Short mmCIF file of C-alpha atoms and ligand atoms in Angstrom, two decimals:
data_model
loop_
_atom_site.label_atom_id
_atom_site.label_comp_id
_atom_site.label_asym_id
_atom_site.label_seq_id
_atom_site.Cartn_x
_atom_site.Cartn_y
_atom_site.Cartn_z
CA UNK A 1 -14.05 3.11 -18.31
CA UNK A 2 -10.90 3.85 -16.25
CA UNK A 3 -9.12 1.05 -14.41
CA UNK A 4 -8.78 3.34 -11.39
CA UNK A 5 -10.62 6.40 -10.06
CA UNK A 6 -8.48 8.45 -7.66
CA UNK A 7 -10.49 10.71 -5.34
CA UNK A 8 -8.28 13.70 -4.47
CA UNK A 9 -5.78 15.70 -6.52
CA UNK A 10 -3.41 16.48 -3.66
CA UNK A 11 0.18 15.29 -3.71
CA UNK A 12 -0.82 11.76 -2.63
CA UNK A 13 -3.52 11.41 -5.31
CA UNK A 14 -1.13 12.85 -7.90
CA UNK A 15 1.65 10.41 -6.97
CA UNK A 16 -0.82 7.51 -7.04
CA UNK A 17 -2.04 8.54 -10.49
CA UNK A 18 1.55 8.91 -11.70
CA UNK A 19 2.69 5.44 -10.65
CA UNK A 20 -0.60 3.79 -11.67
CA UNK A 21 -0.26 5.31 -15.16
CA UNK A 22 3.38 4.25 -15.28
CA UNK A 23 2.19 0.70 -14.53
CA UNK A 24 -0.05 0.92 -17.61
CA UNK A 25 -3.36 1.60 -15.84
CA UNK A 26 -5.96 4.01 -17.13
CA UNK A 27 -6.67 6.60 -14.40
CA UNK A 28 -9.29 9.28 -13.72
CA UNK A 29 -8.49 11.76 -10.92
CA UNK A 30 -11.48 13.57 -9.41
CA UNK A 31 -11.26 16.56 -7.05
CA UNK A 32 -13.98 18.88 -5.79
CA UNK A 33 -11.53 21.78 -5.95
CA UNK A 34 -8.36 22.49 -7.95
CA UNK A 35 -5.11 20.49 -7.93
CA UNK A 36 -3.39 20.90 -4.53
CA UNK A 37 -6.32 22.92 -3.15
CA UNK A 38 -6.44 20.78 0.04
CA UNK A 39 -3.70 20.36 2.64
CA UNK A 40 -1.03 19.98 -0.06
CA UNK A 41 -1.40 23.70 -0.71
CA UNK A 42 -0.67 24.42 2.97
CA UNK A 43 2.35 22.17 3.51
CA UNK A 44 5.95 23.30 3.83
CA UNK A 45 7.22 20.56 1.56
CA UNK A 46 9.73 18.82 3.77
CA UNK A 47 10.75 15.34 2.81
CA UNK A 48 12.05 14.14 6.16
CA UNK A 49 13.64 11.02 7.54
CA UNK A 50 15.01 12.84 10.61
CA UNK A 51 11.72 13.11 12.54
CA UNK A 52 10.62 9.47 12.12
CA UNK A 53 10.80 6.85 14.86
CA UNK A 54 12.36 3.58 13.67
CA UNK A 55 9.61 1.34 12.24
CA UNK A 56 7.11 1.31 9.39
CA UNK A 57 6.88 5.08 8.92
CA UNK A 58 10.66 5.44 8.66
CA UNK A 59 10.78 2.55 6.15
CA UNK A 60 8.11 4.33 4.10
CA UNK A 61 10.02 7.63 4.40
CA UNK A 62 13.27 6.08 3.20
CA UNK A 63 11.57 4.53 0.17
CA UNK A 64 9.84 7.84 -0.55
CA UNK A 65 13.08 9.78 -0.20
CA UNK A 66 14.67 7.68 -2.94
CA UNK A 67 11.59 8.05 -5.14
CA UNK A 68 11.45 11.86 -4.74
CA UNK A 69 15.10 12.06 -5.84
CA UNK A 70 14.44 9.88 -8.84
CA UNK A 71 11.29 11.86 -9.80
CA UNK A 72 13.19 15.14 -9.43
CA UNK A 73 15.71 13.87 -11.98
CA UNK A 74 12.92 13.34 -14.51
CA UNK A 75 10.27 15.98 -13.76
CA UNK A 76 10.76 19.70 -13.34
CA UNK A 77 9.59 20.85 -9.88
CA UNK A 78 11.52 22.60 -7.10
CA UNK A 79 13.48 19.97 -5.18
CA UNK A 80 16.28 20.90 -2.83
CA UNK A 81 18.38 18.13 -1.31
CA UNK A 82 19.57 20.47 1.42
CA UNK A 83 19.54 18.32 4.56
CA UNK A 84 17.96 18.92 7.96
CA UNK A 85 19.57 20.07 11.20
CA UNK A 86 17.98 19.18 14.54
CA UNK A 87 19.37 21.39 17.30
CA UNK A 88 19.67 20.91 21.06
CA UNK A 89 19.42 23.56 23.76
CA UNK A 90 20.92 21.37 26.53
CA UNK A 91 23.41 18.47 26.78
CA UNK A 92 20.58 16.14 27.91
CA UNK A 93 18.55 16.95 24.77
CA UNK A 94 21.61 16.46 22.58
CA UNK A 95 22.11 13.03 24.15
CA UNK A 96 18.48 12.10 23.33
CA UNK A 97 18.93 13.28 19.74
CA UNK A 98 22.10 11.24 19.34
CA UNK A 99 20.35 8.15 20.76
CA UNK A 100 17.41 8.57 18.36
CA UNK A 101 19.74 8.98 15.37
CA UNK A 102 21.61 5.80 16.31
CA UNK A 103 18.30 3.87 16.61
CA UNK A 104 17.07 5.22 13.25
CA UNK A 105 20.18 3.92 11.52
CA UNK A 106 19.97 6.58 8.80
CA UNK A 107 22.81 8.79 7.58
CA UNK A 108 23.61 11.49 10.13
CA UNK A 109 26.41 13.63 11.56
CA UNK A 110 26.58 14.69 15.20
CA UNK A 111 28.00 18.16 15.81
CA UNK A 112 28.79 20.29 18.85
CA UNK A 113 29.24 23.35 16.66
CA UNK A 114 26.04 24.06 14.74
CA UNK A 115 27.43 27.35 13.41
CA UNK A 116 29.37 25.34 10.83
CA UNK A 117 26.01 24.37 9.32
CA UNK A 118 24.06 27.54 10.06
CA UNK A 119 26.16 30.65 10.87
CA UNK A 120 23.11 32.68 11.99
CA UNK A 121 21.90 30.29 14.70
CA UNK A 122 21.89 31.51 18.29
CA UNK A 123 25.17 30.68 20.09
CA UNK A 124 23.12 29.29 23.02
CA UNK A 125 22.83 25.83 21.43
CA UNK A 126 25.02 22.94 22.59
CA UNK A 127 24.97 20.97 19.34
CA UNK A 128 22.79 19.06 16.94
CA UNK A 129 22.38 16.23 14.48
CA UNK A 130 22.53 16.83 10.73
CA UNK A 131 20.56 14.55 8.41
CA UNK A 132 21.84 14.85 4.81
CA UNK A 133 18.89 12.90 3.34
CA UNK A 134 16.27 15.47 4.43
CA UNK A 135 15.05 17.51 1.48
CA UNK A 136 12.35 19.94 0.41
CA UNK A 137 9.91 20.08 -2.52
CA UNK A 138 7.45 22.75 -3.62
CA UNK A 139 4.36 20.60 -2.94
CA UNK A 140 1.81 22.38 -5.17
CA UNK A 141 4.17 22.39 -8.13
CA UNK A 142 5.11 18.77 -7.48
CA UNK A 143 1.43 17.65 -7.44
CA UNK A 144 0.64 19.55 -10.64
CA UNK A 145 3.76 18.37 -12.46
CA UNK A 146 3.28 14.72 -11.41
CA UNK A 147 -0.15 14.81 -13.02
CA UNK A 148 0.98 16.55 -16.19
CA UNK A 149 4.07 14.31 -16.52
CA UNK A 150 1.88 11.21 -16.08
CA UNK A 151 -0.43 12.43 -18.86
CA UNK A 152 2.41 13.35 -21.22
CA UNK A 153 4.54 10.27 -20.65
CA UNK A 154 2.12 7.44 -20.09
CA UNK A 155 -1.21 8.78 -21.43
CA UNK A 156 -4.37 7.36 -19.85
CA UNK A 157 -4.70 10.02 -17.10
CA UNK A 158 -7.81 12.18 -16.99
CA UNK A 159 -8.19 15.02 -14.47
CA UNK A 160 -11.64 16.22 -13.41
CA UNK A 161 -11.47 19.19 -11.07
CA UNK A 162 -14.53 20.90 -9.57
CA UNK A 163 -16.25 17.51 -9.29
CA UNK A 164 -17.34 16.29 -5.84
CA UNK A 165 -17.66 12.60 -5.02
CA UNK A 166 -21.01 12.20 -3.26
CA UNK A 167 -21.35 8.41 -3.04
CA UNK A 168 -20.20 5.02 -4.24
CA UNK A 169 -21.59 2.68 -6.87
CA UNK A 170 -21.56 -0.97 -5.86
CA UNK A 171 -22.54 -4.34 -7.24
CA UNK A 172 -22.67 -7.51 -5.09
CA UNK A 173 -20.97 -5.63 -2.24
CA UNK A 174 -18.02 -4.46 -4.37
CA UNK A 175 -17.20 -0.93 -5.52
CA UNK A 176 -17.84 -0.31 -9.22
CA UNK A 177 -17.43 3.47 -9.34
CA UNK A 178 -18.43 6.76 -7.74
CA UNK A 179 -21.42 9.08 -7.78
CA UNK A 180 -20.37 12.67 -8.32
CA UNK A 181 -21.81 16.15 -8.69
CA UNK A 182 -21.20 15.71 -12.43
CA UNK A 183 -22.75 12.26 -12.80
CA UNK A 184 -21.66 8.67 -12.19
CA UNK A 185 -18.15 7.49 -13.09
CA UNK A 186 -17.60 3.75 -13.44
CA UNK A 187 -14.16 2.32 -12.67
CA UNK A 188 -12.40 -0.93 -11.90
CA UNK A 189 -11.18 0.36 -8.50
CA UNK A 190 -11.48 3.52 -6.41
CA UNK A 191 -8.61 5.03 -4.42
CA UNK A 192 -9.56 7.30 -1.54
CA UNK A 193 -6.77 9.94 -1.58
CA UNK A 194 -8.92 12.60 0.08
CA UNK A 195 -6.37 13.48 2.79
CA UNK A 196 -8.01 15.04 5.86
CA UNK A 197 -11.42 14.30 4.27
CA UNK A 198 -10.49 10.63 3.79
CA UNK A 199 -12.75 9.66 6.70
CA UNK A 200 -15.77 11.36 5.08
CA UNK A 201 -15.11 9.69 1.72
CA UNK A 202 -14.72 6.31 3.45
CA UNK A 203 -18.03 6.94 5.21
CA UNK A 204 -19.72 7.38 1.82
CA UNK A 205 -18.66 3.79 1.13
CA UNK A 206 -19.93 2.70 4.58
CA UNK A 207 -16.51 2.06 6.13
CA UNK A 208 -14.87 3.77 9.10
CA UNK A 209 -11.53 5.63 9.09
CA UNK A 210 -10.87 7.88 12.13
CA UNK A 211 -9.07 10.73 10.32
CA UNK A 212 -9.22 14.09 12.10
CA UNK A 213 -7.91 17.57 11.20
CA UNK A 214 -4.78 18.72 13.07
CA UNK A 215 -4.35 22.42 12.42
CA UNK A 216 -1.01 24.04 11.68
CA UNK A 217 -0.05 27.67 11.00
CA UNK A 218 2.88 28.92 8.91
CA UNK A 219 4.47 32.38 8.85
CA UNK A 220 5.98 33.48 5.52
CA UNK A 221 8.63 36.22 5.53
CA UNK A 222 9.51 38.73 2.86
CA UNK A 223 12.03 37.30 0.36
CA UNK A 224 15.59 37.71 1.66
CA UNK A 225 18.34 39.13 -0.56
CA UNK A 226 20.77 36.40 0.46
CA UNK A 227 19.89 33.00 1.90
CA UNK A 228 20.42 33.27 5.66
CA UNK A 229 19.15 29.77 6.36
CA UNK A 230 20.64 26.90 4.39
CA UNK A 231 18.91 23.81 5.75
CA UNK A 232 15.70 22.83 7.41
CA UNK A 233 16.35 23.63 11.08
CA UNK A 234 14.23 22.53 14.00
CA UNK A 235 14.43 21.90 17.71
CA UNK A 236 14.06 18.54 19.42
CA UNK A 237 10.61 19.61 20.71
CA UNK A 238 9.32 19.20 17.14
CA UNK A 239 9.94 15.43 17.23
CA UNK A 240 8.02 15.17 20.51
CA UNK A 241 5.10 17.25 19.16
CA UNK A 242 4.84 15.19 15.98
CA UNK A 243 4.47 12.01 18.04
CA UNK A 244 2.07 13.53 20.59
CA UNK A 245 -1.63 12.57 20.85
CA UNK A 246 -2.65 15.80 22.56
CA UNK A 247 -5.46 17.90 21.11
CA UNK A 248 -4.02 20.97 22.88
CA UNK A 249 -1.85 23.58 21.18
CA UNK A 250 1.77 22.50 20.77
CA UNK A 251 4.43 24.59 19.06
CA UNK A 252 8.12 24.16 18.27
CA UNK A 253 10.56 26.14 16.16
CA UNK A 254 10.87 24.92 12.58
CA UNK A 255 12.61 27.32 10.21
CA UNK A 256 13.78 27.05 6.63
CA UNK A 257 14.50 29.10 3.54
CA UNK A 258 12.88 28.50 0.16
CA UNK A 259 14.11 28.82 -3.42
CA UNK A 260 12.01 31.99 -3.74
CA UNK A 261 13.90 33.62 -0.84
CA UNK A 262 11.08 33.66 1.73
CA UNK A 263 11.62 31.92 5.05
CA UNK A 264 8.87 29.55 6.24
CA UNK A 265 8.29 29.42 10.00
CA UNK A 266 6.27 26.70 11.79
CA UNK A 267 5.22 24.52 13.42
CA UNK A 268 2.02 24.41 15.43
CA UNK A 269 -0.28 21.48 16.07
CA UNK A 270 -3.74 21.51 17.63
CA UNK A 271 -7.03 19.72 17.12
CA UNK A 272 -9.74 22.36 16.83
CA UNK A 273 -11.76 20.96 13.92
CA UNK A 274 -11.70 22.86 10.62
CA UNK A 275 -11.46 26.31 12.24
CA UNK A 276 -9.50 28.71 10.00
CA UNK A 277 -9.67 31.71 12.34
CA UNK A 278 -6.17 33.23 12.59
CA UNK A 279 -4.78 32.80 16.12
CA UNK A 280 -2.49 35.58 17.30
CA UNK A 281 -1.47 33.37 20.24
CA UNK A 282 -0.10 30.74 17.87
CA UNK A 283 1.45 33.24 15.43
CA UNK A 284 3.22 35.11 18.24
CA UNK A 285 4.60 31.90 19.69
CA UNK A 286 5.93 30.77 16.32
CA UNK A 287 7.59 34.14 15.70
CA UNK A 288 9.15 34.21 19.19
CA UNK A 289 10.52 30.68 18.88
CA UNK A 290 11.95 31.34 15.40
CA UNK A 291 13.69 34.56 16.43
CA UNK A 292 15.11 32.86 19.54
CA UNK A 293 16.68 30.28 17.23
CA UNK A 294 17.74 32.75 14.52
CA UNK A 295 18.12 36.25 16.11
CA UNK A 296 18.80 37.64 12.60
CA UNK A 297 15.10 37.11 11.79
CA UNK A 298 14.12 39.90 14.24
CA UNK A 299 14.77 42.38 11.41
CA UNK A 300 12.83 40.43 8.79
CA UNK A 301 9.15 41.12 8.09
CA UNK A 302 6.40 38.51 7.94
CA UNK A 303 4.30 39.14 4.81
CA UNK A 304 1.58 36.55 5.28
CA UNK A 305 0.39 33.62 7.34
CA UNK A 306 -1.79 30.66 6.51
CA UNK A 307 -3.06 27.47 8.06
CA UNK A 308 -3.93 23.97 6.96
CA UNK A 309 -5.32 20.77 8.42
CA UNK A 310 -3.07 17.75 8.66
CA UNK A 311 -4.88 14.43 8.22
CA UNK A 312 -4.36 12.96 11.71
CA UNK A 313 -4.76 9.24 12.47
CA UNK A 314 -4.73 8.19 16.15
CA UNK A 315 -1.66 5.95 15.69
CA UNK A 316 0.17 8.54 13.52
CA UNK A 317 0.44 6.11 10.60
CA UNK A 318 -1.21 6.64 7.21
CA UNK A 319 -3.89 4.36 5.81
CA UNK A 320 -2.55 2.61 2.70
CA UNK A 321 -3.97 -0.43 0.97
CA UNK A 322 -7.01 -2.40 -0.13
CA UNK A 323 -10.00 -2.20 2.19
CA UNK A 324 -10.98 -5.78 3.14
CA UNK A 325 -14.44 -4.48 4.18
CA UNK A 326 -15.27 -3.26 0.67
CA UNK A 327 -13.73 -4.99 -2.35
CA UNK A 328 -12.57 -2.53 -5.01
CA UNK A 329 -11.95 0.28 -2.48
CA UNK A 330 -8.37 1.33 -1.69
CA UNK A 331 -7.11 4.05 0.64
CA UNK A 332 -4.11 6.39 0.48
CA UNK A 333 -4.81 9.00 3.15
CA UNK A 334 -4.21 10.03 6.77
CA UNK A 335 -0.51 10.94 6.41
CA UNK A 336 -0.74 13.75 8.98
CA UNK A 337 2.28 16.07 8.82
CA UNK A 338 4.26 13.86 6.45
CA UNK A 339 2.03 13.38 3.40
CA UNK A 340 4.29 15.32 1.06
CA UNK A 341 7.34 13.37 2.08
CA UNK A 342 5.51 10.05 1.95
CA UNK A 343 3.53 10.61 -1.26
CA UNK A 344 5.72 8.84 -3.85
CA UNK A 345 6.12 5.67 -1.75
CA UNK A 346 2.38 5.63 -1.08
CA UNK A 347 1.62 6.04 -4.78
CA UNK A 348 4.15 3.41 -5.85
CA UNK A 349 2.88 0.83 -3.30
CA UNK A 350 -0.74 1.38 -4.34
CA UNK A 351 0.13 1.12 -8.02
CA UNK A 352 1.83 -2.21 -7.27
CA UNK A 353 -1.31 -3.44 -5.48
CA UNK A 354 -3.62 -2.19 -8.22
CA UNK A 355 -1.64 -3.93 -10.91
CA UNK A 356 -1.53 -7.21 -9.00
CA UNK A 357 2.13 -6.99 -7.98
CA UNK A 358 3.46 -7.70 -4.51
CA UNK A 359 4.07 -4.34 -2.76
CA UNK A 360 7.75 -3.70 -2.08
CA UNK A 361 7.00 -2.84 1.60
CA UNK A 362 4.80 -4.68 4.10
CA UNK A 363 1.49 -2.78 4.15
CA UNK A 364 0.31 -4.54 7.36
CA UNK A 365 0.97 -1.57 9.71
CA UNK A 366 -1.04 0.74 7.40
CA UNK A 367 -4.07 -1.50 6.86
CA UNK A 368 -7.42 0.32 6.64
CA UNK A 369 -9.38 -1.90 9.06
CA UNK A 370 -6.91 -1.56 11.95
CA UNK A 371 -9.18 0.82 13.92
CA UNK A 372 -12.23 -1.47 13.96
CA UNK A 373 -11.51 -2.66 17.52
CA UNK A 374 -11.37 0.95 18.81
CA UNK A 375 -15.02 1.73 18.11
C1 FAD B 401 1.09 23.74 8.20
C2 FAD B 401 1.39 22.43 7.56
C3 FAD B 401 2.70 22.10 7.23
C4 FAD B 401 2.98 20.86 6.65
N1 FAD B 401 4.27 20.59 6.28
C5 FAD B 401 4.55 19.40 5.73
C6 FAD B 401 5.87 19.10 5.34
O1 FAD B 401 6.76 19.92 5.44
N2 FAD B 401 6.13 17.86 4.82
C7 FAD B 401 5.15 16.92 4.68
O2 FAD B 401 5.44 15.81 4.22
N3 FAD B 401 3.87 17.19 5.02
C8 FAD B 401 3.56 18.40 5.54
N4 FAD B 401 2.28 18.68 5.91
C9 FAD B 401 1.27 17.65 5.73
C10 FAD B 401 0.91 17.52 4.26
O3 FAD B 401 0.58 18.81 3.75
C11 FAD B 401 -0.26 16.54 4.09
O4 FAD B 401 0.01 15.33 4.76
C12 FAD B 401 -0.45 16.24 2.62
O5 FAD B 401 -0.54 17.44 1.85
C13 FAD B 401 -1.70 15.41 2.40
O6 FAD B 401 -1.85 15.28 1.00
P1 FAD B 401 -3.10 14.54 0.42
O7 FAD B 401 -2.92 14.49 -1.05
O8 FAD B 401 -3.31 13.27 1.16
O9 FAD B 401 -4.33 15.46 0.85
P2 FAD B 401 -4.86 16.84 0.24
O10 FAD B 401 -3.77 17.65 -0.33
O11 FAD B 401 -5.71 17.46 1.28
O12 FAD B 401 -5.75 16.35 -0.98
C14 FAD B 401 -7.01 15.76 -0.76
C15 FAD B 401 -7.92 16.25 -1.85
O13 FAD B 401 -9.16 15.53 -1.76
C16 FAD B 401 -10.17 16.39 -2.22
N5 FAD B 401 -11.46 15.90 -1.75
C17 FAD B 401 -11.87 15.72 -0.47
N6 FAD B 401 -13.12 15.25 -0.45
C18 FAD B 401 -13.52 15.10 -1.74
C19 FAD B 401 -14.73 14.65 -2.36
N7 FAD B 401 -15.76 14.24 -1.65
N8 FAD B 401 -14.79 14.66 -3.71
C20 FAD B 401 -13.72 15.08 -4.47
N9 FAD B 401 -12.57 15.51 -3.92
C21 FAD B 401 -12.46 15.52 -2.57
C22 FAD B 401 -9.78 17.74 -1.62
O14 FAD B 401 -10.38 18.80 -2.35
C23 FAD B 401 -8.27 17.71 -1.71
O15 FAD B 401 -7.78 18.42 -2.85
C24 FAD B 401 1.94 19.92 6.44
C25 FAD B 401 0.63 20.27 6.76
C26 FAD B 401 0.35 21.49 7.31
C27 FAD B 401 -1.08 21.84 7.63
#
């Protein structure tokens, strides 16, 4: 019998399994699809500190940033410590960016000449803030390699793909395992790492988590012969959109190159359920915003587009920790547009909890029962 059953083989479930195995726990990971078949397979892979307001999410991001760097030194997945550049179209916006950077207290450089960082940016910008700690991973590869590295290094990790969790096993009000499409699995604890479906999995255990899908589209360009874009580049509107509660369509220019040569263009946010219908309105807006920022992209072809569903929580914070309403149940979900960046810290903190250690960050702001009063 495993010590821990992790529901979900996305990047968060994979990081949780990795750190739990490192702590000496025996882990079974269960996913109804393949590894990274959920939102992890739709993410851009940014590991950002630049877009976080000071507070618990930034603390989590800083811890995660360190952990990604350390993992990248030990495990082979694409990791680029390239830095992020937030650009301003007006002096007033630049002032706001500078104020935010000072409040965040993270490493940053203010510049009035963004061409030094990105020679192909439009000359219409008045400046920007560069964040050297921002980085990028290939999220699907990272999830897969975290799982294989955990198995090879620590043993005790079993992966069961194509297996759907359909219910929970309990005794005396405590979780003792899960019911699945392939039979019951008993375990000492269950971690709900089901991302955007974390609310549905919680419901199977009879507890409430208000996680909703927040759709985002990405445009992928043909591979470029030479890298035209060196960093992650985005406009200040992105920070506002990330923090917004609106269900309506919001877009902002987010542009970056990848190791494979393609440029990824985002970002859109809207709450329209799990609708995958391509939206030409959104795709056009993203393309127009990206070419306004980088005129050189006008001559580059888009080869495909895709969308995914960010796991949105009403207060924009993930749900991490033991569920006081159901002993034996833990959650690691609801990371919205930052789950890739925040995965290692989430996994490490849960592994600490599961092995009876004191978590190295206060989990109070992320507690699973914090929405009870809202119902
Ligand atoms: C367009 C877009 C761009 C993004 N860009 C970034 C970015 O640059 N940086 C960043 O940090 N984040 C980004 N994100 C967000 C990020 O992708 C997510 O926060 C993250 O992938 C969530 O990972 P996860 O492991 O929690 O969930 P998922 O990857 O969705 O994994 C959950 C897994 O649970 C499984 N599951 C669900 N229900 C069950 C069940 N009943 N039984 C068994 N298995 C089940 C699913 O099959 C799935 O594989 C982006 C998201 C989108 C949509």
